[in-house]
Amino acid sequence: MITIENEYISADFAAKGAELQSLKSKKHNLEYMWSGNPEFWGKYSPVLFPVIGALKDGIYYFDGKEYQLPRHGFARDKTFKVEQLNQTEVLFTLNQDEETLKSYPFEFILQLHYKISGAELTCTCTVINPADKHLLFSYGNHPAFATPVTAGLKYNDYYLQFNNDSTLTYHKINNDLIDNETLTIVLENNILPLQHKLFYEDALVFKALKSDQISLRNTQNDHGIHYHFKDFPYFGIWAAKHADFVCLEAWCGIADGINHNQQLKDKEGIITLPPDDSWERSWSVTCF
């Protein structure tokens, strides 16, 4: 386990998947991340690359060839190199290898830079194209936050507060693919109360959120998190059935739609990065 810390918070990571597995407040002695209980869902904060969600029939086509990729891609199951490490920062790097090239015919450099400052953890993702052809990819994050954080609270004591949305219009998921059908939730004071039944039919997937901050709070005390994200056009909110966590997932990319033609270049949200170019996005969590 790799740890970075300051006087306010500490964060632990696994080299496998460059995965954030613990985020603790030293001041309050609280753990904000999900426990990773495999009876419900054995991950904590997987990195989604080079695709997000499911591919239609599990396949895509590129340059006339058929390829297969698992749900959310392969980065979450690959061991990253620790390139830099000091007390408050760590840089993880992943490159293509013989195995990835069989399912994803691109050279790439994927870097995840985690840094803590005060009570905030920031993750900056950089994708570099070292090749002489365009790189097609998606990137997303998938952190699972504990609900409850403090003892004695229940799931229904928690709610999500959006900084700039009074209604939520989300797409239904049909056999792991994005349906054209949408549903709308009207919020009171921009608040979505958490209930396990919200996720009985899989994630809530948004294509037009106005918010760039979602706060996880509860009705019993003042402890929670602010989740900040910017320039992520898609968003997912999910929890495993009856599990005590909620995932807040900012995405640059999305699962295939039910009518997708399976061509990677036509995939909704796909990012096309020119040769010798780079791409960057950041998200952060502030603990309180």
PDB file of C-alpha atoms in Angstrom:
ATOM      1  CA  MET A   1       0.000   0.000   0.000  1.00  0.00           C
ATOM      2  CA  ILE A   2       1.258   3.463  -0.959  1.00  0.00           C
ATOM      3  CA  THR A   3       0.411   6.321   1.410  1.00  0.00           C
ATOM      4  CA  ILE A   4       0.474  10.089   1.088  1.00  0.00           C
ATOM      5  CA  GLU A   5      -0.520  12.339   3.979  1.00  0.00           C
ATOM      6  CA  ASN A   6      -0.403  15.693   5.675  1.00  0.00           C
ATOM      7  CA  GLU A   7      -1.669  16.944   9.033  1.00  0.00           C
ATOM      8  CA  TYR A   8      -5.305  16.843   7.868  1.00  0.00           C
ATOM      9  CA  ILE A   9      -5.839  13.709   5.775  1.00  0.00           C
ATOM     10  CA  SER A  10      -4.164  10.534   4.555  1.00  0.00           C
ATOM     11  CA  ALA A  11      -4.753   8.560   1.362  1.00  0.00           C
ATOM     12  CA  ASP A  12      -3.767   4.959   0.579  1.00  0.00           C
ATOM     13  CA  PHE A  13      -3.374   3.493  -2.903  1.00  0.00           C
ATOM     14  CA  ALA A  14      -2.717   0.122  -4.509  1.00  0.00           C
ATOM     15  CA  ALA A  15      -0.342  -0.061  -7.478  1.00  0.00           C
ATOM     16  CA  LYS A  16      -2.871  -2.379  -9.127  1.00  0.00           C
ATOM     17  CA  GLY A  17      -5.189  -0.016 -10.935  1.00  0.00           C
ATOM     18  CA  ALA A  18      -3.536   3.000  -9.247  1.00  0.00           C
ATOM     19  CA  GLU A  19      -6.595   2.647  -7.052  1.00  0.00           C
ATOM     20  CA  LEU A  20      -7.456   4.954  -4.174  1.00  0.00           C
ATOM     21  CA  GLN A  21      -8.501   2.593  -1.383  1.00  0.00           C
ATOM     22  CA  SER A  22      -8.597   4.775   1.719  1.00  0.00           C
ATOM     23  CA  LEU A  23      -9.177   8.457   2.431  1.00  0.00           C
ATOM     24  CA  LYS A  24      -9.098   9.364   6.108  1.00  0.00           C
ATOM     25  CA  SER A  25      -9.547  12.521   8.111  1.00  0.00           C
ATOM     26  CA  LYS A  26      -6.925  12.666  10.850  1.00  0.00           C
ATOM     27  CA  LYS A  27      -8.769  15.457  12.656  1.00  0.00           C
ATOM     28  CA  HIS A  28     -12.045  13.557  12.856  1.00  0.00           C
ATOM     29  CA  ASN A  29     -10.655   9.984  12.707  1.00  0.00           C
ATOM     30  CA  LEU A  30     -13.067   9.096   9.901  1.00  0.00           C
ATOM     31  CA  GLU A  31     -12.734   6.862   6.823  1.00  0.00           C
ATOM     32  CA  TYR A  32     -14.526   8.292   3.795  1.00  0.00           C
ATOM     33  CA  MET A  33     -14.001   5.431   1.320  1.00  0.00           C
ATOM     34  CA  TRP A  34     -16.067   2.264   0.952  1.00  0.00           C
ATOM     35  CA  SER A  35     -14.625  -0.818   2.654  1.00  0.00           C
ATOM     36  CA  GLY A  36     -14.390  -2.911  -0.525  1.00  0.00           C
ATOM     37  CA  ASN A  37     -16.526  -5.722   0.936  1.00  0.00           C
ATOM     38  CA  PRO A  38     -16.530  -8.334  -1.874  1.00  0.00           C
ATOM     39  CA  GLU A  39     -19.967  -9.604  -0.838  1.00  0.00           C
ATOM     40  CA  PHE A  40     -21.315  -6.448  -2.496  1.00  0.00           C
ATOM     41  CA  TRP A  41     -18.514  -4.966  -4.644  1.00  0.00           C
ATOM     42  CA  GLY A  42     -14.825  -5.639  -4.151  1.00  0.00           C
ATOM     43  CA  LYS A  43     -13.406  -2.402  -5.548  1.00  0.00           C
ATOM     44  CA  TYR A  44     -12.887   1.069  -4.111  1.00  0.00           C
ATOM     45  CA  SER A  45     -12.150   3.590  -6.847  1.00  0.00           C
ATOM     46  CA  PRO A  46     -11.364   1.963 -10.206  1.00  0.00           C
ATOM     47  CA  VAL A  47      -9.857   3.897 -13.089  1.00  0.00           C
ATOM     48  CA  LEU A  48     -11.934   3.635 -16.259  1.00  0.00           C
ATOM     49  CA  PHE A  49      -9.755   3.440 -19.386  1.00  0.00           C
ATOM     50  CA  PRO A  50      -9.779   3.090 -22.386  1.00  0.00           C
ATOM     51  CA  VAL A  51     -13.576   2.647 -22.384  1.00  0.00           C
ATOM     52  CA  ILE A  52     -16.335   3.411 -19.917  1.00  0.00           C
ATOM     53  CA  GLY A  53     -19.139   0.988 -19.226  1.00  0.00           C
ATOM     54  CA  ALA A  54     -20.003  -1.818 -21.598  1.00  0.00           C
ATOM     55  CA  LEU A  55     -19.420  -2.253 -25.302  1.00  0.00           C
ATOM     56  CA  LYS A  56     -22.321  -3.506 -27.393  1.00  0.00           C
ATOM     57  CA  ASP A  57     -21.902  -7.306 -27.506  1.00  0.00           C
ATOM     58  CA  GLY A  58     -18.537  -6.736 -25.768  1.00  0.00           C
ATOM     59  CA  ILE A  59     -16.831  -5.782 -29.053  1.00  0.00           C
ATOM     60  CA  TYR A  60     -15.808  -2.815 -31.160  1.00  0.00           C
ATOM     61  CA  TYR A  61     -14.365  -2.365 -34.643  1.00  0.00           C
ATOM     62  CA  PHE A  62     -11.341  -0.301 -35.614  1.00  0.00           C
ATOM     63  CA  ASP A  63      -9.704  -0.183 -39.044  1.00  0.00           C
ATOM     64  CA  GLY A  64     -11.872  -3.087 -40.150  1.00  0.00           C
ATOM     65  CA  LYS A  65     -10.827  -5.416 -37.309  1.00  0.00           C
ATOM     66  CA  GLU A  66     -12.872  -6.705 -34.387  1.00  0.00           C
ATOM     67  CA  TYR A  67     -11.628  -6.274 -30.812  1.00  0.00           C
ATOM     68  CA  GLN A  68     -12.956  -7.169 -27.375  1.00  0.00           C
ATOM     69  CA  LEU A  69     -12.668  -5.149 -24.167  1.00  0.00           C
ATOM     70  CA  PRO A  70     -14.174  -5.800 -20.741  1.00  0.00           C
ATOM     71  CA  ARG A  71     -16.586  -3.415 -19.065  1.00  0.00           C
ATOM     72  CA  HIS A  72     -14.751  -0.209 -18.076  1.00  0.00           C
ATOM     73  CA  GLY A  73     -11.592  -1.293 -19.911  1.00  0.00           C
ATOM     74  CA  PHE A  74      -8.398  -2.827 -18.550  1.00  0.00           C
ATOM     75  CA  ALA A  75      -6.591  -0.085 -16.576  1.00  0.00           C
ATOM     76  CA  ARG A  76      -8.298  -0.984 -13.290  1.00  0.00           C
ATOM     77  CA  ASP A  77      -6.729  -4.467 -13.443  1.00  0.00           C
ATOM     78  CA  LYS A  78      -3.222  -3.469 -14.569  1.00  0.00           C
ATOM     79  CA  THR A  79      -0.282  -2.741 -12.273  1.00  0.00           C
ATOM     80  CA  PHE A  80       0.909   0.844 -12.636  1.00  0.00           C
ATOM     81  CA  LYS A  81       4.488   2.016 -12.129  1.00  0.00           C
ATOM     82  CA  VAL A  82       5.117   4.432  -9.262  1.00  0.00           C
ATOM     83  CA  GLU A  83       7.121   7.124 -11.026  1.00  0.00           C
ATOM     84  CA  GLN A  84       7.255   9.704  -8.246  1.00  0.00           C
ATOM     85  CA  LEU A  85       6.436   9.596  -4.561  1.00  0.00           C
ATOM     86  CA  ASN A  86       6.831  12.059  -1.721  1.00  0.00           C
ATOM     87  CA  GLN A  87       4.888  12.767   1.446  1.00  0.00           C
ATOM     88  CA  THR A  88       1.941  14.485  -0.255  1.00  0.00           C
ATOM     89  CA  GLU A  89       2.064  13.338  -3.912  1.00  0.00           C
ATOM     90  CA  VAL A  90       2.262  10.167  -5.978  1.00  0.00           C
ATOM     91  CA  LEU A  91       2.450   9.692  -9.745  1.00  0.00           C
ATOM     92  CA  PHE A  92       1.345   6.412 -11.342  1.00  0.00           C
ATOM     93  CA  THR A  93       2.030   5.513 -14.988  1.00  0.00           C
ATOM     94  CA  LEU A  94       0.677   2.803 -17.300  1.00  0.00           C
ATOM     95  CA  ASN A  95       1.802   2.039 -20.865  1.00  0.00           C
ATOM     96  CA  GLN A  96       0.618  -0.355 -23.527  1.00  0.00           C
ATOM     97  CA  ASP A  97       2.036  -3.884 -23.473  1.00  0.00           C
ATOM     98  CA  GLU A  98       1.671  -7.040 -25.554  1.00  0.00           C
ATOM     99  CA  GLU A  99      -1.522  -7.967 -23.762  1.00  0.00           C
ATOM    100  CA  THR A 100      -3.251  -4.581 -24.172  1.00  0.00           C
ATOM    101  CA  LEU A 101      -2.313  -4.351 -27.843  1.00  0.00           C
ATOM    102  CA  LYS A 102      -4.329  -7.505 -28.549  1.00  0.00           C
ATOM    103  CA  SER A 103      -7.549  -5.842 -27.390  1.00  0.00           C
ATOM    104  CA  TYR A 104      -6.662  -2.178 -27.917  1.00  0.00           C
ATOM    105  CA  PRO A 105      -4.295  -1.464 -30.838  1.00  0.00           C
ATOM    106  CA  PHE A 106      -2.901   1.831 -29.546  1.00  0.00           C
ATOM    107  CA  GLU A 107       0.252   3.039 -27.877  1.00  0.00           C
ATOM    108  CA  PHE A 108      -0.473   5.270 -24.890  1.00  0.00           C
ATOM    109  CA  ILE A 109       0.877   6.768 -21.682  1.00  0.00           C
ATOM    110  CA  LEU A 110      -1.710   7.020 -18.891  1.00  0.00           C
ATOM    111  CA  GLN A 111      -0.625   9.022 -15.848  1.00  0.00           C
ATOM    112  CA  LEU A 112      -2.522   9.531 -12.594  1.00  0.00           C
ATOM    113  CA  HIS A 113      -1.142  12.187 -10.286  1.00  0.00           C
ATOM    114  CA  TYR A 114      -2.637  12.265  -6.785  1.00  0.00           C
ATOM    115  CA  LYS A 115      -1.869  15.206  -4.505  1.00  0.00           C
ATOM    116  CA  ILE A 116      -3.177  16.292  -1.114  1.00  0.00           C
ATOM    117  CA  SER A 117      -3.411  19.879   0.078  1.00  0.00           C
ATOM    118  CA  GLY A 118      -5.198  20.746   3.291  1.00  0.00           C
ATOM    119  CA  ALA A 119      -8.236  18.460   3.508  1.00  0.00           C
ATOM    120  CA  GLU A 120      -8.438  17.978  -0.277  1.00  0.00           C
ATOM    121  CA  LEU A 121      -7.238  15.128  -2.479  1.00  0.00           C
ATOM    122  CA  THR A 122      -6.835  15.946  -6.182  1.00  0.00           C
ATOM    123  CA  CYS A 123      -6.405  13.425  -8.992  1.00  0.00           C
ATOM    124  CA  THR A 124      -5.093  14.678 -12.339  1.00  0.00           C
ATOM    125  CA  CYS A 125      -5.264  12.280 -15.258  1.00  0.00           C
ATOM    126  CA  THR A 126      -2.931  12.879 -18.196  1.00  0.00           C
ATOM    127  CA  VAL A 127      -3.101  10.833 -21.392  1.00  0.00           C
ATOM    128  CA  ILE A 128      -0.164  11.152 -23.793  1.00  0.00           C
ATOM    129  CA  ASN A 129      -0.113   9.874 -27.373  1.00  0.00           C
ATOM    130  CA  PRO A 130       3.470   8.785 -28.168  1.00  0.00           C
ATOM    131  CA  ALA A 131       2.570   7.246 -31.544  1.00  0.00           C
ATOM    132  CA  ASP A 132       2.324   8.565 -35.083  1.00  0.00           C
ATOM    133  CA  LYS A 133      -1.413   7.873 -35.371  1.00  0.00           C
ATOM    134  CA  HIS A 134      -4.441   9.200 -33.528  1.00  0.00           C
ATOM    135  CA  LEU A 135      -5.260   7.719 -30.098  1.00  0.00           C
ATOM    136  CA  LEU A 136      -8.930   6.968 -29.374  1.00  0.00           C
ATOM    137  CA  PHE A 137      -9.932   6.584 -25.722  1.00  0.00           C
ATOM    138  CA  SER A 138     -12.294   7.412 -22.886  1.00  0.00           C
ATOM    139  CA  TYR A 139     -11.431   8.150 -19.256  1.00  0.00           C
ATOM    140  CA  GLY A 140     -13.499   8.187 -16.098  1.00  0.00           C
ATOM    141  CA  ASN A 141     -13.270   7.826 -12.341  1.00  0.00           C
ATOM    142  CA  HIS A 142     -15.402   5.647 -10.069  1.00  0.00           C
ATOM    143  CA  PRO A 143     -14.791   6.430  -6.362  1.00  0.00           C
ATOM    144  CA  ALA A 144     -17.082   4.734  -3.846  1.00  0.00           C
ATOM    145  CA  PHE A 145     -17.762   6.813  -0.741  1.00  0.00           C
ATOM    146  CA  ALA A 146     -18.893   5.229   2.503  1.00  0.00           C
ATOM    147  CA  THR A 147     -22.457   5.789   3.691  1.00  0.00           C
ATOM    148  CA  PRO A 148     -22.333   5.929   6.658  1.00  0.00           C
ATOM    149  CA  VAL A 149     -19.004   7.519   7.534  1.00  0.00           C
ATOM    150  CA  THR A 150     -19.856   7.919  11.215  1.00  0.00           C
ATOM    151  CA  ALA A 151     -21.184   5.110  13.419  1.00  0.00           C
ATOM    152  CA  GLY A 152     -24.881   4.901  14.129  1.00  0.00           C
ATOM    153  CA  LEU A 153     -26.096   6.463  10.882  1.00  0.00           C
ATOM    154  CA  LYS A 154     -28.151   4.752   8.186  1.00  0.00           C
ATOM    155  CA  TYR A 155     -28.033   4.937   4.380  1.00  0.00           C
ATOM    156  CA  ASN A 156     -31.232   6.966   4.323  1.00  0.00           C
ATOM    157  CA  ASP A 157     -29.623   9.634   6.519  1.00  0.00           C
ATOM    158  CA  TYR A 158     -27.466  10.634   3.546  1.00  0.00           C
ATOM    159  CA  TYR A 159     -28.170  12.848   0.569  1.00  0.00           C
ATOM    160  CA  LEU A 160     -26.422  14.366  -2.442  1.00  0.00           C
ATOM    161  CA  GLN A 161     -26.509  18.115  -2.909  1.00  0.00           C
ATOM    162  CA  PHE A 162     -25.865  19.486  -6.407  1.00  0.00           C
ATOM    163  CA  ASN A 163     -24.442  22.979  -6.717  1.00  0.00           C
ATOM    164  CA  ASN A 164     -26.256  23.809  -9.959  1.00  0.00           C
ATOM    165  CA  ASP A 165     -29.079  21.337 -10.697  1.00  0.00           C
ATOM    166  CA  SER A 166     -32.689  21.512  -9.544  1.00  0.00           C
ATOM    167  CA  THR A 167     -33.829  18.615 -11.745  1.00  0.00           C
ATOM    168  CA  LEU A 168     -31.981  15.482 -12.822  1.00  0.00           C
ATOM    169  CA  THR A 169     -32.683  13.829 -16.164  1.00  0.00           C
ATOM    170  CA  TYR A 170     -31.000  10.461 -16.476  1.00  0.00           C
ATOM    171  CA  HIS A 171     -30.805   7.703 -19.065  1.00  0.00           C
ATOM    172  CA  LYS A 172     -31.955   4.210 -18.241  1.00  0.00           C
ATOM    173  CA  ILE A 173     -29.578   1.272 -18.723  1.00  0.00           C
ATOM    174  CA  ASN A 174     -30.811  -1.586 -20.879  1.00  0.00           C
ATOM    175  CA  ASN A 175     -28.683  -4.761 -20.741  1.00  0.00           C
ATOM    176  CA  ASP A 176     -25.630  -2.656 -19.759  1.00  0.00           C
ATOM    177  CA  LEU A 177     -26.173  -0.241 -22.670  1.00  0.00           C
ATOM    178  CA  ILE A 178     -27.483   3.328 -22.613  1.00  0.00           C
ATOM    179  CA  ASP A 179     -31.150   3.496 -23.505  1.00  0.00           C
ATOM    180  CA  ASN A 180     -32.726   6.410 -25.345  1.00  0.00           C
ATOM    181  CA  GLU A 181     -35.446   6.535 -22.683  1.00  0.00           C
ATOM    182  CA  THR A 182     -34.936   9.139 -19.950  1.00  0.00           C
ATOM    183  CA  LEU A 183     -36.497   9.770 -16.557  1.00  0.00           C
ATOM    184  CA  THR A 184     -36.516  12.984 -14.541  1.00  0.00           C
ATOM    185  CA  ILE A 185     -36.216  13.577 -10.811  1.00  0.00           C
ATOM    186  CA  VAL A 186     -37.302  16.966  -9.447  1.00  0.00           C
ATOM    187  CA  LEU A 187     -35.063  18.009  -6.558  1.00  0.00           C
ATOM    188  CA  GLU A 188     -35.991  20.087  -3.532  1.00  0.00           C
ATOM    189  CA  ASN A 189     -33.209  22.553  -2.713  1.00  0.00           C
ATOM    190  CA  ASN A 190     -30.962  20.700  -5.210  1.00  0.00           C
ATOM    191  CA  ILE A 191     -30.989  17.658  -2.886  1.00  0.00           C
ATOM    192  CA  LEU A 192     -31.252  13.983  -3.879  1.00  0.00           C
ATOM    193  CA  PRO A 193     -31.997  11.807  -0.796  1.00  0.00           C
ATOM    194  CA  LEU A 194     -30.141   8.492  -0.949  1.00  0.00           C
ATOM    195  CA  GLN A 195     -32.215   5.330  -1.002  1.00  0.00           C
ATOM    196  CA  HIS A 196     -31.059   1.846  -1.957  1.00  0.00           C
ATOM    197  CA  LYS A 197     -33.933   1.507  -4.430  1.00  0.00           C
ATOM    198  CA  LEU A 198     -32.487   4.331  -6.552  1.00  0.00           C
ATOM    199  CA  PHE A 199     -29.955   1.839  -7.917  1.00  0.00           C
ATOM    200  CA  TYR A 200     -32.054  -1.314  -8.216  1.00  0.00           C
ATOM    201  CA  GLU A 201     -31.968  -0.961 -12.015  1.00  0.00           C
ATOM    202  CA  ASP A 202     -28.248  -0.023 -12.217  1.00  0.00           C
ATOM    203  CA  ALA A 203     -26.621   3.420 -12.346  1.00  0.00           C
ATOM    204  CA  LEU A 204     -28.213   6.783 -12.997  1.00  0.00           C
ATOM    205  CA  VAL A 205     -26.439   8.117 -16.097  1.00  0.00           C
ATOM    206  CA  PHE A 206     -26.451  11.818 -16.938  1.00  0.00           C
ATOM    207  CA  LYS A 207     -25.497  13.567 -20.151  1.00  0.00           C
ATOM    208  CA  ALA A 208     -26.344  17.147 -19.217  1.00  0.00           C
ATOM    209  CA  LEU A 209     -25.496  17.900 -15.588  1.00  0.00           C
ATOM    210  CA  LYS A 210     -25.009  21.604 -14.896  1.00  0.00           C
ATOM    211  CA  SER A 211     -23.228  21.005 -11.602  1.00  0.00           C
ATOM    212  CA  ASP A 212     -19.472  20.799 -11.161  1.00  0.00           C
ATOM    213  CA  GLN A 213     -19.681  19.967  -7.446  1.00  0.00           C
ATOM    214  CA  ILE A 214     -21.723  17.327  -5.654  1.00  0.00           C
ATOM    215  CA  SER A 215     -21.645  17.158  -1.864  1.00  0.00           C
ATOM    216  CA  LEU A 216     -22.317  13.985   0.093  1.00  0.00           C
ATOM    217  CA  ARG A 217     -23.907  15.037   3.386  1.00  0.00           C
ATOM    218  CA  ASN A 218     -26.172  13.632   6.064  1.00  0.00           C
ATOM    219  CA  THR A 219     -29.015  14.916   8.206  1.00  0.00           C
ATOM    220  CA  GLN A 220     -27.419  13.999  11.552  1.00  0.00           C
ATOM    221  CA  ASN A 221     -24.008  15.722  11.615  1.00  0.00           C
ATOM    222  CA  ASP A 222     -21.680  17.956   9.607  1.00  0.00           C
ATOM    223  CA  HIS A 223     -19.333  15.287   8.193  1.00  0.00           C
ATOM    224  CA  GLY A 224     -19.161  14.483   4.496  1.00  0.00           C
ATOM    225  CA  ILE A 225     -17.331  15.294   1.278  1.00  0.00           C
ATOM    226  CA  HIS A 226     -17.381  17.765  -1.595  1.00  0.00           C
ATOM    227  CA  TYR A 227     -16.688  16.060  -4.928  1.00  0.00           C
ATOM    228  CA  HIS A 228     -15.407  18.574  -7.498  1.00  0.00           C
ATOM    229  CA  PHE A 229     -15.221  17.923 -11.234  1.00  0.00           C
ATOM    230  CA  LYS A 230     -14.991  20.121 -14.331  1.00  0.00           C
ATOM    231  CA  ASP A 231     -15.156  19.484 -18.072  1.00  0.00           C
ATOM    232  CA  PHE A 232     -16.523  15.955 -17.673  1.00  0.00           C
ATOM    233  CA  PRO A 233     -19.527  15.798 -20.039  1.00  0.00           C
ATOM    234  CA  TYR A 234     -21.021  12.608 -18.570  1.00  0.00           C
ATOM    235  CA  PHE A 235     -21.730  11.493 -15.030  1.00  0.00           C
ATOM    236  CA  GLY A 236     -22.852   8.324 -13.265  1.00  0.00           C
ATOM    237  CA  ILE A 237     -24.198   7.699  -9.765  1.00  0.00           C
ATOM    238  CA  TRP A 238     -24.295   4.087  -8.627  1.00  0.00           C
ATOM    239  CA  ALA A 239     -24.265   1.680  -5.717  1.00  0.00           C
ATOM    240  CA  ALA A 240     -24.397  -2.107  -5.535  1.00  0.00           C
ATOM    241  CA  LYS A 241     -27.739  -3.436  -4.350  1.00  0.00           C
ATOM    242  CA  HIS A 242     -28.176  -2.777  -0.602  1.00  0.00           C
ATOM    243  CA  ALA A 243     -24.513  -1.789  -0.174  1.00  0.00           C
ATOM    244  CA  ASP A 244     -23.584   1.131   2.078  1.00  0.00           C
ATOM    245  CA  PHE A 245     -21.767   3.316  -0.419  1.00  0.00           C
ATOM    246  CA  VAL A 246     -22.411   5.668  -3.299  1.00  0.00           C
ATOM    247  CA  CYS A 247     -20.189   6.087  -6.357  1.00  0.00           C
ATOM    248  CA  LEU A 248     -19.822   9.551  -7.846  1.00  0.00           C
ATOM    249  CA  GLU A 249     -18.396   9.056 -11.323  1.00  0.00           C
ATOM    250  CA  ALA A 250     -17.244  11.865 -13.602  1.00  0.00           C
ATOM    251  CA  TRP A 251     -16.703  10.558 -17.132  1.00  0.00           C
ATOM    252  CA  CYS A 252     -15.182  11.678 -20.404  1.00  0.00           C
ATOM    253  CA  GLY A 253     -16.933   8.957 -22.380  1.00  0.00           C
ATOM    254  CA  ILE A 254     -19.918   6.700 -21.866  1.00  0.00           C
ATOM    255  CA  ALA A 255     -21.119   3.135 -22.412  1.00  0.00           C
ATOM    256  CA  ASP A 256     -22.390   2.198 -25.857  1.00  0.00           C
ATOM    257  CA  GLY A 257     -25.924   3.168 -26.727  1.00  0.00           C
ATOM    258  CA  ILE A 258     -28.398   0.470 -27.681  1.00  0.00           C
ATOM    259  CA  ASN A 259     -28.230   1.567 -31.328  1.00  0.00           C
ATOM    260  CA  HIS A 260     -24.451   2.051 -31.587  1.00  0.00           C
ATOM    261  CA  ASN A 261     -22.790   0.792 -34.786  1.00  0.00           C
ATOM    262  CA  GLN A 262     -19.810  -0.575 -32.753  1.00  0.00           C
ATOM    263  CA  GLN A 263     -17.271   1.499 -34.682  1.00  0.00           C
ATOM    264  CA  LEU A 264     -14.807   2.946 -32.157  1.00  0.00           C
ATOM    265  CA  LYS A 265     -14.432   6.200 -34.122  1.00  0.00           C
ATOM    266  CA  ASP A 266     -18.214   6.725 -33.898  1.00  0.00           C
ATOM    267  CA  LYS A 267     -18.522   5.878 -30.187  1.00  0.00           C
ATOM    268  CA  GLU A 268     -20.310   8.617 -28.242  1.00  0.00           C
ATOM    269  CA  GLY A 269     -17.901  10.669 -26.143  1.00  0.00           C
ATOM    270  CA  ILE A 270     -14.762   9.076 -27.613  1.00  0.00           C
ATOM    271  CA  ILE A 271     -11.708  11.326 -27.389  1.00  0.00           C
ATOM    272  CA  THR A 272      -9.403  11.549 -30.411  1.00  0.00           C
ATOM    273  CA  LEU A 273      -5.878  12.616 -29.472  1.00  0.00           C
ATOM    274  CA  PRO A 274      -3.446  13.563 -32.275  1.00  0.00           C
ATOM    275  CA  PRO A 275       0.115  12.183 -32.400  1.00  0.00           C
ATOM    276  CA  ASP A 276       2.557  13.619 -29.834  1.00  0.00           C
ATOM    277  CA  ASP A 277      -0.280  15.425 -28.070  1.00  0.00           C
ATOM    278  CA  SER A 278      -1.578  15.187 -24.489  1.00  0.00           C
ATOM    279  CA  TRP A 279      -4.931  15.486 -22.709  1.00  0.00           C
ATOM    280  CA  GLU A 280      -5.689  16.282 -19.065  1.00  0.00           C
ATOM    281  CA  ARG A 281      -8.601  16.321 -16.611  1.00  0.00           C
ATOM    282  CA  SER A 282      -8.793  16.671 -12.824  1.00  0.00           C
ATOM    283  CA  TRP A 283     -11.246  15.847 -10.061  1.00  0.00           C
ATOM    284  CA  SER A 284     -10.955  16.301  -6.307  1.00  0.00           C
ATOM    285  CA  VAL A 285     -12.494  15.392  -2.964  1.00  0.00           C
ATOM    286  CA  THR A 286     -12.597  17.677   0.062  1.00  0.00           C
ATOM    287  CA  CYS A 287     -13.283  15.991   3.416  1.00  0.00           C
ATOM    288  CA  PHE A 288     -15.172  17.689   6.226  1.00  0.00           C
TER     289      PHE A 288
END
